[in-house]
C-alpha cells in the first residue's frame, strides 16, 4: 500500500491493524508533520512501514513550495486506542454556521514551506515495486499532479485507488478521464458537511 499524504499516520496505523501482513510505504512532505508520523509509527511498533519525507507530484522537484496550514495538520502523537473516538465525548452535531466558522479558523494561520516531491513512477523504479494493491491519496488539491506522475508502464501495477479529490478548475473530470482510460471503475461520494463556499470535495474509489 502507498499512503500518499500520510499526515501523522492514522490511515497507515488503521491499515496495519486491519491487515497484519501488509507492506506500507507512507509519504509526508511537511517536516514537522513527518516528525509526528515517525513518532506514531515508532509508538505502534510498525516494522513493515517505510516512511518517506517527501510528497508525490507530476515531476521530481527538491524545492517545491507548499502552503501549509498548521491547524489542519495533526499535532500530537496518538496512543494505540486513540484511533476511534469515544462516542460519549460527542455531545451534538454542529450547525452549518459553526462548521463555516471552524473551517475559517483553520485556514487563518498559514506558511510557505519548501519540500521535496517525487513522481510515483520514480519511486516504483527505485523501490522495485511490482504491485500496489491500494494507492491512497490525500494531498489537499494536488491529486491530479500525483496521477500525472505515473508512467504508462506502471499503471497496470496499481489495483485500487481511494482518496479525497477536489473538484476545482475541471480537475475532477480530468482525473476521471485518466482513470477510466486506465481501466478503472469509479465511484464518487460527495462530502456534504463542507460549507457551500468551499470547493466540492469527493471521496473517490477506483477499482479494476
PDB file of N, CA and C in Angstrom, residues 28-34 53-55 60-69 110-118:
ATOM      1  N   UNK A  28       5.009  11.792   3.460  1.00  0.00           N
ATOM      2  CA  UNK A  28       4.568  13.048   4.065  1.00  0.00           C
ATOM      3  C   UNK A  28       5.654  14.100   3.853  1.00  0.00           C
ATOM      4  N   UNK A  29       5.371  15.176   3.102  1.00  0.00           N
ATOM      5  CA  UNK A  29       6.416  16.145   2.761  1.00  0.00           C
ATOM      6  C   UNK A  29       6.735  17.192   3.824  1.00  0.00           C
ATOM      7  N   UNK A  30       5.782  17.519   4.708  1.00  0.00           N
ATOM      8  CA  UNK A  30       5.979  18.587   5.679  1.00  0.00           C
ATOM      9  C   UNK A  30       6.808  18.069   6.856  1.00  0.00           C
ATOM     10  N   UNK A  31       7.968  18.694   7.106  1.00  0.00           N
ATOM     11  CA  UNK A  31       8.927  18.166   8.078  1.00  0.00           C
ATOM     12  C   UNK A  31       8.336  18.018   9.472  1.00  0.00           C
ATOM     13  N   UNK A  32       7.595  19.034   9.960  1.00  0.00           N
ATOM     14  CA  UNK A  32       7.045  18.971  11.316  1.00  0.00           C
ATOM     15  C   UNK A  32       5.996  17.868  11.446  1.00  0.00           C
ATOM     16  N   UNK A  33       5.185  17.698  10.406  1.00  0.00           N
ATOM     17  CA  UNK A  33       4.181  16.629  10.420  1.00  0.00           C
ATOM     18  C   UNK A  33       4.852  15.274  10.295  1.00  0.00           C
ATOM     19  N   UNK A  34       5.890  15.208   9.476  1.00  0.00           N
ATOM     20  CA  UNK A  34       6.624  13.952   9.298  1.00  0.00           C
ATOM     21  C   UNK A  34       7.239  13.489  10.619  1.00  0.00           C
ATOM     22  N   UNK A  53      10.051  11.261   3.732  1.00  0.00           N
ATOM     23  CA  UNK A  53       9.786  12.690   3.961  1.00  0.00           C
ATOM     24  C   UNK A  53       9.771  13.413   2.611  1.00  0.00           C
ATOM     25  N   UNK A  54       8.781  13.069   1.801  1.00  0.00           N
ATOM     26  CA  UNK A  54       8.603  13.713   0.502  1.00  0.00           C
ATOM     27  C   UNK A  54       7.146  13.575   0.091  1.00  0.00           C
ATOM     28  N   UNK A  55       6.733  14.407  -0.862  1.00  0.00           N
ATOM     29  CA  UNK A  55       5.406  14.287  -1.431  1.00  0.00           C
ATOM     30  C   UNK A  55       5.490  13.652  -2.811  1.00  0.00           C
ATOM     31  N   UNK A  60       9.862  15.330 -10.428  1.00  0.00           N
ATOM     32  CA  UNK A  60      10.790  15.326  -9.304  1.00  0.00           C
ATOM     33  C   UNK A  60      11.287  16.752  -9.073  1.00  0.00           C
ATOM     34  N   UNK A  61      11.117  17.239  -7.845  1.00  0.00           N
ATOM     35  CA  UNK A  61      11.491  18.608  -7.543  1.00  0.00           C
ATOM     36  C   UNK A  61      11.897  18.690  -6.067  1.00  0.00           C
ATOM     37  N   UNK A  62      13.146  19.047  -5.764  1.00  0.00           N
ATOM     38  CA  UNK A  62      13.585  19.110  -4.364  1.00  0.00           C
ATOM     39  C   UNK A  62      13.132  20.370  -3.640  1.00  0.00           C
ATOM     40  N   UNK A  63      12.577  21.329  -4.379  1.00  0.00           N
ATOM     41  CA  UNK A  63      12.265  22.633  -3.785  1.00  0.00           C
ATOM     42  C   UNK A  63      10.847  23.106  -4.091  1.00  0.00           C
ATOM     43  N   UNK A  64       9.893  22.207  -4.065  1.00  0.00           N
ATOM     44  CA  UNK A  64       8.508  22.602  -4.315  1.00  0.00           C
ATOM     45  C   UNK A  64       7.971  23.371  -3.110  1.00  0.00           C
ATOM     46  N   UNK A  65       7.230  24.451  -3.387  1.00  0.00           N
ATOM     47  CA  UNK A  65       6.656  25.268  -2.326  1.00  0.00           C
ATOM     48  C   UNK A  65       5.216  24.846  -2.064  1.00  0.00           C
ATOM     49  N   UNK A  66       4.925  24.538  -0.802  1.00  0.00           N
ATOM     50  CA  UNK A  66       3.575  24.221  -0.368  1.00  0.00           C
ATOM     51  C   UNK A  66       3.071  25.320   0.568  1.00  0.00           C
ATOM     52  N   UNK A  67       1.760  25.574   0.508  1.00  0.00           N
ATOM     53  CA  UNK A  67       1.126  26.386   1.541  1.00  0.00           C
ATOM     54  C   UNK A  67       0.678  25.441   2.646  1.00  0.00           C
ATOM     55  N   UNK A  68       1.229  25.637   3.826  1.00  0.00           N
ATOM     56  CA  UNK A  68       0.998  24.741   4.955  1.00  0.00           C
ATOM     57  C   UNK A  68       0.095  25.422   5.975  1.00  0.00           C
ATOM     58  N   UNK A  69      -0.987  24.741   6.356  1.00  0.00           N
ATOM     59  CA  UNK A  69      -1.915  25.234   7.375  1.00  0.00           C
ATOM     60  C   UNK A  69      -1.703  24.418   8.651  1.00  0.00           C
ATOM     61  N   UNK A 110      -1.238  30.283   8.128  1.00  0.00           N
ATOM     62  CA  UNK A 110      -0.626  29.563   7.027  1.00  0.00           C
ATOM     63  C   UNK A 110       0.813  30.022   6.845  1.00  0.00           C
ATOM     64  N   UNK A 111       1.608  29.163   6.243  1.00  0.00           N
ATOM     65  CA  UNK A 111       3.001  29.485   5.984  1.00  0.00           C
ATOM     66  C   UNK A 111       3.451  28.761   4.730  1.00  0.00           C
ATOM     67  N   UNK A 112       4.493  29.281   4.092  1.00  0.00           N
ATOM     68  CA  UNK A 112       5.052  28.657   2.902  1.00  0.00           C
ATOM     69  C   UNK A 112       6.234  27.788   3.320  1.00  0.00           C
ATOM     70  N   UNK A 113       6.222  26.537   2.876  1.00  0.00           N
ATOM     71  CA  UNK A 113       7.310  25.620   3.213  1.00  0.00           C
ATOM     72  C   UNK A 113       7.856  24.981   1.946  1.00  0.00           C
ATOM     73  N   UNK A 114       9.155  24.744   1.951  1.00  0.00           N
ATOM     74  CA  UNK A 114       9.827  24.112   0.810  1.00  0.00           C
ATOM     75  C   UNK A 114       9.964  22.616   1.085  1.00  0.00           C
ATOM     76  N   UNK A 115       9.523  21.797   0.137  1.00  0.00           N
ATOM     77  CA  UNK A 115       9.518  20.350   0.335  1.00  0.00           C
ATOM     78  C   UNK A 115      10.025  19.628  -0.918  1.00  0.00           C
ATOM     79  N   UNK A 116      10.457  18.418  -0.705  1.00  0.00           N
ATOM     80  CA  UNK A 116      10.830  17.565  -1.828  1.00  0.00           C
ATOM     81  C   UNK A 116       9.604  16.813  -2.328  1.00  0.00           C
ATOM     82  N   UNK A 117       9.445  16.727  -3.660  1.00  0.00           N
ATOM     83  CA  UNK A 117       8.409  15.877  -4.245  1.00  0.00           C
ATOM     84  C   UNK A 117       9.054  14.954  -5.269  1.00  0.00           C
ATOM     85  N   UNK A 118       8.459  13.790  -5.422  1.00  0.00           N
ATOM     86  CA  UNK A 118       8.919  12.781  -6.375  1.00  0.00           C
ATOM     87  C   UNK A 118       7.732  12.329  -7.208  1.00  0.00           C
TER      88      UNK A 118
END
